[in-house]
Coordinates of C-alpha atoms in Angstrom, one line a residue:
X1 CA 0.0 0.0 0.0
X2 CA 1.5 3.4 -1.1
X3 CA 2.1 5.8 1.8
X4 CA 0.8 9.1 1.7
X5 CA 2.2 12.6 3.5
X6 CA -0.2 13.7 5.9
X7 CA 0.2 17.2 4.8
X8 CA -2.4 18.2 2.3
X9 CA -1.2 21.3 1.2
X10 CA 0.0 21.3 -1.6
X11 CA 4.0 21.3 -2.2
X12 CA 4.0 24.6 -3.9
X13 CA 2.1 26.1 -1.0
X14 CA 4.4 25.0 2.1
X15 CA 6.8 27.3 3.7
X16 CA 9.9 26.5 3.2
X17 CA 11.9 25.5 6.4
X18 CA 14.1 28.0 8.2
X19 CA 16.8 27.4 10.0
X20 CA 16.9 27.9 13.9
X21 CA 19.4 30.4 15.4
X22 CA 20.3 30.6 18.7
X23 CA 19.3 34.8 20.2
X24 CA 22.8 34.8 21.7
X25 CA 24.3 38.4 23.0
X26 CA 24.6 41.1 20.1
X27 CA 22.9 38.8 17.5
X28 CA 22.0 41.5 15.1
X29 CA 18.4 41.0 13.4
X30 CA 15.3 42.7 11.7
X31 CA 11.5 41.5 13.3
X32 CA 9.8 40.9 10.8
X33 CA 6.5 42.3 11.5
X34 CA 7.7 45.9 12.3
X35 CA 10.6 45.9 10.9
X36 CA 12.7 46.7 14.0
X37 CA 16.4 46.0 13.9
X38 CA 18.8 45.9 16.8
X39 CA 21.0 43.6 19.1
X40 CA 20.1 41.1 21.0
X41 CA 20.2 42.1 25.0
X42 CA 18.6 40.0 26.8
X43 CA 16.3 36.4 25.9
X44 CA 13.8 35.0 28.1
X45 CA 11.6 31.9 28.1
X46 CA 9.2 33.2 25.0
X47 CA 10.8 36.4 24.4
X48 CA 13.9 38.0 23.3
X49 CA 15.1 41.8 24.0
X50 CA 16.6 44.1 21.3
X51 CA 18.2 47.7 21.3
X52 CA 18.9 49.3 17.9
X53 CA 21.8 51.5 17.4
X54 CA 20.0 54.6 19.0
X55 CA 19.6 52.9 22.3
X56 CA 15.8 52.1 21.5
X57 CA 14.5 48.3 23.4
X58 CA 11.8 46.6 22.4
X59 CA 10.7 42.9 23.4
X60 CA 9.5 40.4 20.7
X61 CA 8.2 36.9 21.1
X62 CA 10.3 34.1 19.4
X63 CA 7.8 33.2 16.5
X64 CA 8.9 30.9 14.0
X65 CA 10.4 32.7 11.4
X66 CA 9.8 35.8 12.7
X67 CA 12.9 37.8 12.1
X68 CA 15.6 38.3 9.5
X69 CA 19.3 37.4 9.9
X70 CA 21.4 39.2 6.9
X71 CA 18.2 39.3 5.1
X72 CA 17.2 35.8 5.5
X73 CA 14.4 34.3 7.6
X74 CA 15.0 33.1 11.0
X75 CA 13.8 31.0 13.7
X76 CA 15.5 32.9 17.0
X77 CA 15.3 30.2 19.7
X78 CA 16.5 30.5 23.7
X79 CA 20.7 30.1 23.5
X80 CA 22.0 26.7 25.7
X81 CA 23.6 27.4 28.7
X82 CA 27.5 27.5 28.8
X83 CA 29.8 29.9 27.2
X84 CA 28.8 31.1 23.7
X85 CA 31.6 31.8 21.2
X86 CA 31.0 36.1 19.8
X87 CA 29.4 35.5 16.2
X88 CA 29.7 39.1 15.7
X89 CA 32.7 41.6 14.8
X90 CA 32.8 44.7 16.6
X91 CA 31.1 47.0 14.5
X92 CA 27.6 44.5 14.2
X93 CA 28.2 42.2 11.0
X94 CA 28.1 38.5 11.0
X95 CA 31.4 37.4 12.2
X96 CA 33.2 35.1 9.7
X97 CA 35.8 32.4 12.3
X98 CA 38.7 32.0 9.7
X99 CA 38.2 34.3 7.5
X100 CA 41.0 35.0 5.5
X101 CA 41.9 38.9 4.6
X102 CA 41.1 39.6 0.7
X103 CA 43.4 41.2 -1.9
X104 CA 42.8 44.8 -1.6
X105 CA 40.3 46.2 -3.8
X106 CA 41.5 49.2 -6.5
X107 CA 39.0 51.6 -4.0
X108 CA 39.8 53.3 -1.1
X109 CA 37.9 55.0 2.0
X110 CA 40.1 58.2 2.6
X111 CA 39.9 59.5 6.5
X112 CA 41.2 63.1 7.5
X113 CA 43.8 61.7 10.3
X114 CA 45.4 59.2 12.1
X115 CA 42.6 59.1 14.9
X116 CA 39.9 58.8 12.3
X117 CA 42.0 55.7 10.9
X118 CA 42.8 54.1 14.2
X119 CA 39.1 54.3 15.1
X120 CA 37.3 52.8 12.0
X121 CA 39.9 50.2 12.0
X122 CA 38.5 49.7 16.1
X123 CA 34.9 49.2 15.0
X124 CA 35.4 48.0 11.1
X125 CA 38.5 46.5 10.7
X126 CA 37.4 42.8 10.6
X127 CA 34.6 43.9 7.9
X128 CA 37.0 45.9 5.9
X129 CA 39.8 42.9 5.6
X130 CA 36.9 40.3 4.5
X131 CA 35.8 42.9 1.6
X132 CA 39.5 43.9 1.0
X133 CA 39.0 47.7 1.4
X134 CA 41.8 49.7 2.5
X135 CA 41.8 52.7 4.6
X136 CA 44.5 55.7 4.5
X137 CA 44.3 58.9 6.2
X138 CA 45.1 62.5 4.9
X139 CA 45.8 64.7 7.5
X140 CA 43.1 67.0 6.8
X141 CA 41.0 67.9 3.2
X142 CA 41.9 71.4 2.4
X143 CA 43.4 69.8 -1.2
X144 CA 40.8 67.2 -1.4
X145 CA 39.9 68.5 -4.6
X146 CA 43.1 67.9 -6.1
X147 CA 43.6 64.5 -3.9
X148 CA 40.3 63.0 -5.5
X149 CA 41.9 64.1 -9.3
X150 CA 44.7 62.0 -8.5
X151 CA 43.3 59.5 -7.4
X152 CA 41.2 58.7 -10.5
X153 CA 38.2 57.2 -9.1
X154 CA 35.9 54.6 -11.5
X155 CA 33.4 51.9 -11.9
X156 CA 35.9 49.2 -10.2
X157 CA 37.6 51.9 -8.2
X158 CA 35.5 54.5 -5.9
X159 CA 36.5 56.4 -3.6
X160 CA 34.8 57.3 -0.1
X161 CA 35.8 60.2 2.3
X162 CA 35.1 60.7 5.5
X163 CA 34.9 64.5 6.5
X164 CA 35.1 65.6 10.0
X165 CA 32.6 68.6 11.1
X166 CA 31.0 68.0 7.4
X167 CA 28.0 70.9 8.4
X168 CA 26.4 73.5 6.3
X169 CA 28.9 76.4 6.1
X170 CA 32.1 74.9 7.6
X171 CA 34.9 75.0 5.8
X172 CA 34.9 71.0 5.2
X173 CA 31.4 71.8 3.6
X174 CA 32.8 74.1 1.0
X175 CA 35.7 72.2 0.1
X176 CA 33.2 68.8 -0.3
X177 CA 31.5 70.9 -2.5
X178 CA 34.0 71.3 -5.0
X179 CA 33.9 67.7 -5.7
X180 CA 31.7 66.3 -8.5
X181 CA 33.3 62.9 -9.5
X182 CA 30.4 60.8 -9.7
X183 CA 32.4 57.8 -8.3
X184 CA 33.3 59.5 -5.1
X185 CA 31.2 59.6 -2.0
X186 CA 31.8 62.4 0.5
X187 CA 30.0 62.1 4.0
X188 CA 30.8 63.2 7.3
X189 CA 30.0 63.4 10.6
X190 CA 29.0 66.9 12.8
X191 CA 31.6 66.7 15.6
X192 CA 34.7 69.2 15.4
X193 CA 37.2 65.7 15.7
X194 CA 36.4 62.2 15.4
X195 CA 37.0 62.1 19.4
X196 CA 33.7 63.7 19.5
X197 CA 32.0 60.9 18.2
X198 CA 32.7 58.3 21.0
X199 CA 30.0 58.5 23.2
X200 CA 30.6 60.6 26.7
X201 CA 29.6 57.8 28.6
X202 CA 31.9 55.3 27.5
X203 CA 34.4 57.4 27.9
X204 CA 33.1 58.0 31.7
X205 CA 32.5 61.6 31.4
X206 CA 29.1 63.4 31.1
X207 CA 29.8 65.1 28.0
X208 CA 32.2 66.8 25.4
X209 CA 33.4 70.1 26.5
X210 CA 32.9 73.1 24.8
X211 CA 36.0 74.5 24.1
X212 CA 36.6 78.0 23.0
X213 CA 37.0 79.7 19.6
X214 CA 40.6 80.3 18.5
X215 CA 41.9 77.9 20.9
X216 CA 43.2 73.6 20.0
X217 CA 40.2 71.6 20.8
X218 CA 41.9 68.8 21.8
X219 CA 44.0 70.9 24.3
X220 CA 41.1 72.3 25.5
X221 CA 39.1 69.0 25.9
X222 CA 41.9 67.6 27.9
X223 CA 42.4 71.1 30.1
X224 CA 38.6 71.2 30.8
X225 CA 38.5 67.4 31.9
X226 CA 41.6 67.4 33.6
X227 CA 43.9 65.4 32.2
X228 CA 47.5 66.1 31.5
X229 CA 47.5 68.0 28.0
X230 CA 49.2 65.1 26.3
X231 CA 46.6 64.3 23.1
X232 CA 48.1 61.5 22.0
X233 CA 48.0 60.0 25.4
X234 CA 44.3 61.2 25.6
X235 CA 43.4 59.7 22.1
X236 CA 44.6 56.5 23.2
X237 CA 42.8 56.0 26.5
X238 CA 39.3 57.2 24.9
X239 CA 40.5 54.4 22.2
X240 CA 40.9 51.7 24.8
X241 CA 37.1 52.6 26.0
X242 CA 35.8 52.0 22.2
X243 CA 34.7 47.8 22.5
X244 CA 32.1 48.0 19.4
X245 CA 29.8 50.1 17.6
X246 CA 27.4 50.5 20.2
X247 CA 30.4 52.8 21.8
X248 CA 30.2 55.4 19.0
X249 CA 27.5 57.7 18.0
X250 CA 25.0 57.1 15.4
X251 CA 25.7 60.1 12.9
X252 CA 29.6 58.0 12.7
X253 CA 28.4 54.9 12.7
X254 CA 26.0 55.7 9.7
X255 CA 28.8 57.9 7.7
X256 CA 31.1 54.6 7.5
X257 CA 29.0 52.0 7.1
X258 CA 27.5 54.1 3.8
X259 CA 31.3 54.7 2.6
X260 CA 31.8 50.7 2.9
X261 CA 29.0 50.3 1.0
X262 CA 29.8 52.5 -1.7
X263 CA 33.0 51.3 -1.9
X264 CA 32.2 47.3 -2.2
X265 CA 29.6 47.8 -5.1
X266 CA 32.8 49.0 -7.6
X267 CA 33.6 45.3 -8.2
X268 CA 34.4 42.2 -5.8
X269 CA 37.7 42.0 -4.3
X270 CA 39.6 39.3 -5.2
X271 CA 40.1 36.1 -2.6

């Protein structure tokens, strides 16, 4: 007697299955029904926490295939006990164990300094290995124009810049301005320094000093908060307190990831 599937539905009506993924910390994914993407906090018998990238927490109940990993439909399910190996890098993405750094790509992302460079590196470096992008720094833009010309950017080779204090009528504004080359992207961030854009309370303070007009903001920071009016030694103890993206202010975080972006469509690296 021939055996028949209990299942009536038809074949080309089933859902297809979905795998099952542990909500372990900093899980990155998108509910489904509102389309709410953050980081897993917290997972309970039922329920699972997230916080998006402006500090926003909502609870969501594990539903099968109820929220997107990468884009793809998940099952989130309560994580075993014991200790959980990170599956994410420090700026969000899905970490890759093994991974092997690509051949750099003919693009670049082009910072204005050193502390701009040691910082994306911080939160994106894994990210920017896998996709083989290379960032240099360029100790300020007041010859960007000419710098981009140089350059030469294309299809297979676009440029990104990332412009510090990039508001409208500052002097990084103007000189962004003067750039038209369709394949470059120039985006930026508010703050007067990239040390502006680690958030006060990871560095333990209650908030960025204003410093005066007409006088080194970094010396200033460092004479209004006390500390010995060394800026390197300054730069690298706020760096020590940067651990992932969730350390850095949105208005950064969204200003690299963009440049990443437009940098990776100009062709695939090579492995």
């Amino acid at each position: 007697m021939r055996a028949y599937d209990s299942d009536l539905t038809p074949p080309w009506k089933r859902s297809a299955p979905v795998p099952e993924v542990a909500a372990e910390p900093d899980l990155v994914v998108e509910e489904v029904a509102t389309g709410f993407c953050g980081a897993v906090i917290g997972c309970e018998a039922g329920t699972v926490t997230l916080e998006d990238r402006f500090g926003k927490r909502r609870v969501f109940p594990l539903e099968p295939r109820g929220f997107l990993l990468e884009g793809r439909p998940v099952t989130l399910v309560r994580p075993s006990a014991g200790p959980v190996r990170p599956s994410r890098t420090a700026s969000g993405s899905l970490a890759v164990p093994g991974a092997r750094a690509r051949v750099a790509r003919a693009g670049r992302i082009y910072v204005e300094g050193r502390h701009d460079a040691e910082l994306v590196e911080r939160v994106w470096g894994d990210d920017l290995r896998i996709e083989g992008v290379v960032v240099e720094y360029l100790e300020g833009v007041d010859d960007l124009p000419a710098i981009v010309a140089e350059f030469g950017p294309g299809p297979d080779a676009r440029l990104g810049v990332l412009v510090d204090h990039l508001v409208p009528g500052s002097k990084e504004s103007r000189i962004a301005a003067e750039v038209s080359d369709a394949h470059t992207l120039i985006v930026g961030h508010p703050y007067i320094d990239v040390w502006e854009a680690v958030k006060p309370a990871s560095v333990g303070i209650p908030a960025w000093p204003t410093v005066p007009r007409g006088q080194d903001w970094k010396t200033g920071v460092c004479r209004a908060l006390g500390w010995p009016e060394n800026t390197g030694a300054a730069w690298q103890h706020i760096l020590s307190k940067v651990r992932s993206y969730k350390d850095l202010e949105p208005s950064l975080l969204g200003a690299v990831e963009h440049l990443i972006d437009h940098v990776t469509v100009g062709g695939p690296a090579q492995p």
